[in-house]
């Protein structure tokens, strides 16, 4: 029997219609190229910036040396002041950032003991850095100065040894740490020996050397926190643990205090040393311009390169390129600095020896004759003088003696190797992609004077014990894919089902195991049942049946093919169907073991519509599946604290991916969102880049509108605050955030007031995000995560969709703005400046109709040469008439009028655009409000599109967007505001069911005719077959026991061939005399009536030919849960006519109030502008006119104050969005690079079980046509040539973890 199941069911039905499964949208080749370029650029930048930072700092040290000629000796305080600036710049930046957080975010005060410890460490570290660099290093040679900075790793090396010893486990980095300490100590010994033995009687030199050693040791206290944390964990010391926790919680206040302390200590050391060295501060005011320029350039390079080196190093770590772009470049920077400073000294020395024509001269004589005897006056190039100044520092040691050179080289090599061995653990440090900065670096502070040392030693040190590895394996996330469906058509259902099957292929439950996440898919089908007269119970509607057909069809696409001629497992394994208190459930186990659970909702049993479907899965997945198991364990007496910790961890690692019924996405898009939530625990939700699909002008407009919204608005919200709306078609939510106070419970509340219907039900995704933001959770946007959803293709459907979105958006934003004080305190990402930014945006949106009228009026004034006041009146009349008509006419009529007016306005906008360009040419200036608007928008949109190269083609849709601006921001605004009392969904309500003709009632004659056709067809099936065709007839009767009438819509792929023939053939059969036994007719009629009268499960079992369904029962506890949930939250709403009338009246009254305020504001804006235009020049601001070459023409352009405010506000808003976009694009690229580098590659399947991943599958006829061909070798050659010829074929291949080969040979 099992063998029969594996045999092909229809050997003649091997041709297939396979939809697009592979990722054809993401330009993976371009991303791979960008990855290579990015890694090279980042590595070069880290190396080059570290080189510039260190070289410029050492040049400052050299210029501070007494005896150097570039800067006179009496001007040395200026150089010392610059050295002090390089020491405190990072502290100043950290202070400003911490003050910002203290003002707009939460900050906790540390305990006294914590404060005392941190301040003492900071005092020693800052004092040591100032003593070393300001006092000691100017008296040492350049080689020592380059390498002594590496000796600051001495205390970290000691603490590494202590940390690893306290871990009580074998660690391979213990020996390198001991060796590092030994080498650094050896470097100190050689250094002391070289300088002290040169002249033991020189007391000052001994003091400088001692200060250098002591200062470098004190600097090493900078990174104590990196090891104290681990020592406390290993010793299980409560004191140390509490200390580390307190430091972490009060870090912001500690950074403020420590930054002030570091600045104070550095200033004190600098202020005390200058008079002690018998120098005068007064000379700072009288520095010559040439010397000021030299010092300014050097300190400028040092400060900028240090900050940029820190930032690029952070990017290198986040993109998972620590070895290539972080560790190796910083190791090489010290050697490169040595070469950069010493090689010119050697070259100049050798050139001088050659110029003497054979006269012998040693290095000491060279110093006396050339270096020290040169003129103090600077002439010509500065570079030779800097080289000679560096040479002067080497003159302090006798470089003509090989002994001195050997000792100096030995100390330098010892210190450098000590630093390398002290940080060798970084080569094996496990870093997640887009790792948080606080998890990468212990301190937010970098040391400008020790840039590479501070970056390497500040990187987190960790010991991976067996216990930690086990804990990490337990943190496997649980992902629930939750889609809501209603009236999606066949193609839309196919999109999301294929996407879910891709996830099954990407993270299989059987076979290879992945420890990042497991998933389960749930589809909640609204209003899935209909009542059929004469049947037992309710039946599934045509939409629900189509979903079952889609599941069977997509399953067949993803099932196995071997390399023989026929499909081995065309028949799908048996699946499960269950009766539930809310309707029914279909459980489908996908080919790789993951489940899709389809919940068919009966609106007579449970509340319908999208928000209630979301309530349904939130309480089922998070309330029942997550919490119930812990409650059972708690009843058994398990430890409360342990259970609480486990619950918290599971909440943090449980995610819900909210989907629409037509969303199309790739597994990579989900991984990008998971990365954000895994790395940042306060992120409650994250959304991706939504791409509208479809065709027609309405879709083209939406493509550009969506692009601008994501490119600029969402990125700005993400960077400077929080995203206000995470769309429900593709967003990932954290269970912990959803289960927080005032979120899920509040989300489940019924709409009571009229405003509730607008805020709660018209934009449920935005309202859910509002609840999350109010509770302090962060909502983010990830531009790397792409998802595709169908957009309205009809003008009416688009207007109805935006009629829902507009008032809901306004209501939620006003709700947030009204709680600004509370939100800014509770949510660290929602500062008051960000709320002011949102206030400006909502004000601009409210005044958009008036602004469009002003834009049109200005163009009419220019084109028709009429007075500006009359032009404004002409521009206002059409929208005013449309506003009045919207209050009087039906919704469909309003949309029809808006469509006609949109066409007229489109032609007018074309004239407007041309008139603005003409005005710029005529006036030879762009300094007018309209001109600035057009030019700024064009420049920003084009530049932004260039920054999104995979979407640059959307710029062409921008022309349609421009001409549709009046329709979108004037007519649509009026329509949505006037019809805000209409709370119907507005979309998908009028589409016919897939697979069915138009829903019109049949006449009695048609019903009888259809019934008779069914009976005749059944009679044909029941005929006794002849012996010669017995097997064939048996197969046909098994494959199609219940013939169905032909359908008007295209059938699913792999449609079975029916034995009924065409309609004409059936009619001929009806007209021809039939010799059918009466017993067969009666039997056929009885069989048909029996199946028709059965419930939905039996009907679905008989209708589902390719996917066998086995009925099962629901667990009693779960059944009781559903009944309680229905009773508590999801009981169908009672059809209360009086209540409905009251709500209708309340909604109309609310509409009138809001419309009055909305249009009064627009009227005031227009009246103010009109008044200024009437009174003329007395209220205008003169702006000098410049031509296209930015040269003044001597004339003025008069700009009214309101127009000037508009220009200023618009420019500020756009500039913020543009800068935020640039910042966001960099981190999106980092995420791309990190993802490609870290995703596990799937191993290529065996050729015995899978077809090779070629571009097309050979048909059976091709194989049979050449029996002598070696199909196996041909397949192998195609497998090898696929990658080699991909460039020639212009095929865009995803990375290997996406290029998963489906079992049927199709790329997934």
PDB file of N, CA and C in Angstrom, residues 480-485 496 499-500 522 610 614 617 657-665 670 727-731 787:
ATOM      1  N   UNK A 480       6.421  33.069  15.043  1.00  0.00           N
ATOM      2  CA  UNK A 480       5.080  32.746  14.564  1.00  0.00           C
ATOM      3  C   UNK A 480       4.756  33.650  13.377  1.00  0.00           C
ATOM      4  N   UNK A 481       4.514  33.041  12.225  1.00  0.00           N
ATOM      5  CA  UNK A 481       4.061  33.785  11.060  1.00  0.00           C
ATOM      6  C   UNK A 481       2.537  33.822  11.097  1.00  0.00           C
ATOM      7  N   UNK A 482       1.974  35.004  11.243  1.00  0.00           N
ATOM      8  CA  UNK A 482       0.526  35.145  11.415  1.00  0.00           C
ATOM      9  C   UNK A 482      -0.035  36.016  10.301  1.00  0.00           C
ATOM     10  N   UNK A 483      -0.803  35.386   9.412  1.00  0.00           N
ATOM     11  CA  UNK A 483      -1.414  36.102   8.295  1.00  0.00           C
ATOM     12  C   UNK A 483      -2.922  36.153   8.476  1.00  0.00           C
ATOM     13  N   UNK A 484      -3.504  37.262   8.081  1.00  0.00           N
ATOM     14  CA  UNK A 484      -4.958  37.403   8.101  1.00  0.00           C
ATOM     15  C   UNK A 484      -5.466  37.446   6.665  1.00  0.00           C
ATOM     16  N   UNK A 485      -6.532  36.711   6.403  1.00  0.00           N
ATOM     17  CA  UNK A 485      -7.105  36.632   5.053  1.00  0.00           C
ATOM     18  C   UNK A 485      -8.586  36.942   5.099  1.00  0.00           C
ATOM     19  N   UNK A 496       1.664  34.384  -0.679  1.00  0.00           N
ATOM     20  CA  UNK A 496       2.029  34.209   0.734  1.00  0.00           C
ATOM     21  C   UNK A 496       2.301  32.740   1.054  1.00  0.00           C
ATOM     22  N   UNK A 499       5.734  32.001   0.004  1.00  0.00           N
ATOM     23  CA  UNK A 499       6.677  32.619   0.951  1.00  0.00           C
ATOM     24  C   UNK A 499       6.827  31.768   2.205  1.00  0.00           C
ATOM     25  N   UNK A 500       5.732  31.214   2.700  1.00  0.00           N
ATOM     26  CA  UNK A 500       5.807  30.369   3.897  1.00  0.00           C
ATOM     27  C   UNK A 500       6.559  29.086   3.593  1.00  0.00           C
ATOM     28  N   UNK A 522       0.619  30.514  10.873  1.00  0.00           N
ATOM     29  CA  UNK A 522      -0.813  30.518  11.167  1.00  0.00           C
ATOM     30  C   UNK A 522      -1.502  31.473  10.201  1.00  0.00           C
ATOM     31  N   UNK A 610     -10.195  42.229  10.824  1.00  0.00           N
ATOM     32  CA  UNK A 610      -8.759  42.009  10.962  1.00  0.00           C
ATOM     33  C   UNK A 610      -8.261  42.169  12.398  1.00  0.00           C
ATOM     34  N   UNK A 614      -6.321  39.437  14.850  1.00  0.00           N
ATOM     35  CA  UNK A 614      -5.050  39.644  15.538  1.00  0.00           C
ATOM     36  C   UNK A 614      -5.177  39.387  17.035  1.00  0.00           C
ATOM     37  N   UNK A 617      -5.061  35.578  17.487  1.00  0.00           N
ATOM     38  CA  UNK A 617      -3.773  34.886  17.504  1.00  0.00           C
ATOM     39  C   UNK A 617      -2.852  35.391  18.604  1.00  0.00           C
ATOM     40  N   UNK A 657       5.415  37.548  13.405  1.00  0.00           N
ATOM     41  CA  UNK A 657       5.524  38.248  12.131  1.00  0.00           C
ATOM     42  C   UNK A 657       4.116  38.455  11.584  1.00  0.00           C
ATOM     43  N   UNK A 658       3.639  39.685  11.655  1.00  0.00           N
ATOM     44  CA  UNK A 658       2.301  40.012  11.172  1.00  0.00           C
ATOM     45  C   UNK A 658       2.344  40.162   9.653  1.00  0.00           C
ATOM     46  N   UNK A 659       1.408  39.470   8.975  1.00  0.00           N
ATOM     47  CA  UNK A 659       1.376  39.446   7.518  1.00  0.00           C
ATOM     48  C   UNK A 659      -0.037  39.697   7.024  1.00  0.00           C
ATOM     49  N   UNK A 660      -0.120  40.233   5.818  1.00  0.00           N
ATOM     50  CA  UNK A 660      -1.391  40.277   5.114  1.00  0.00           C
ATOM     51  C   UNK A 660      -1.523  39.025   4.257  1.00  0.00           C
ATOM     52  N   UNK A 661      -2.711  38.808   3.751  1.00  0.00           N
ATOM     53  CA  UNK A 661      -2.965  37.591   2.991  1.00  0.00           C
ATOM     54  C   UNK A 661      -2.362  37.572   1.616  1.00  0.00           C
ATOM     55  N   UNK A 662      -1.703  38.654   1.186  1.00  0.00           N
ATOM     56  CA  UNK A 662      -1.096  38.690  -0.148  1.00  0.00           C
ATOM     57  C   UNK A 662       0.385  39.061  -0.105  1.00  0.00           C
ATOM     58  N   UNK A 663       0.994  39.034   1.063  1.00  0.00           N
ATOM     59  CA  UNK A 663       2.388  39.464   1.199  1.00  0.00           C
ATOM     60  C   UNK A 663       3.333  38.434   0.592  1.00  0.00           C
ATOM     61  N   UNK A 664       4.293  38.916  -0.153  1.00  0.00           N
ATOM     62  CA  UNK A 664       5.321  38.068  -0.766  1.00  0.00           C
ATOM     63  C   UNK A 664       6.668  38.495  -0.195  1.00  0.00           C
ATOM     64  N   UNK A 665       7.419  37.571   0.370  1.00  0.00           N
ATOM     65  CA  UNK A 665       8.691  37.914   0.999  1.00  0.00           C
ATOM     66  C   UNK A 665       9.655  36.741   0.888  1.00  0.00           C
ATOM     67  N   UNK A 670      12.988  38.266   6.599  1.00  0.00           N
ATOM     68  CA  UNK A 670      12.622  37.944   7.983  1.00  0.00           C
ATOM     69  C   UNK A 670      13.861  37.961   8.870  1.00  0.00           C
ATOM     70  N   UNK A 727       3.785  48.735   9.554  1.00  0.00           N
ATOM     71  CA  UNK A 727       2.612  48.254   8.811  1.00  0.00           C
ATOM     72  C   UNK A 727       2.314  46.786   9.071  1.00  0.00           C
ATOM     73  N   UNK A 728       1.024  46.493   9.149  1.00  0.00           N
ATOM     74  CA  UNK A 728       0.594  45.136   9.482  1.00  0.00           C
ATOM     75  C   UNK A 728       0.814  44.123   8.397  1.00  0.00           C
ATOM     76  N   UNK A 729       1.200  44.560   7.188  1.00  0.00           N
ATOM     77  CA  UNK A 729       1.419  43.591   6.114  1.00  0.00           C
ATOM     78  C   UNK A 729       2.753  42.873   6.243  1.00  0.00           C
ATOM     79  N   UNK A 730       3.717  43.475   6.955  1.00  0.00           N
ATOM     80  CA  UNK A 730       5.016  42.809   7.142  1.00  0.00           C
ATOM     81  C   UNK A 730       5.762  43.495   8.274  1.00  0.00           C
ATOM     82  N   UNK A 731       5.521  43.043   9.495  1.00  0.00           N
ATOM     83  CA  UNK A 731       6.176  43.613  10.678  1.00  0.00           C
ATOM     84  C   UNK A 731       6.418  42.517  11.700  1.00  0.00           C
ATOM     85  N   UNK A 787       9.552  43.413   1.311  1.00  0.00           N
ATOM     86  CA  UNK A 787       8.319  42.634   1.196  1.00  0.00           C
ATOM     87  C   UNK A 787       7.450  43.288   0.129  1.00  0.00           C
TER      88      UNK A 787
END
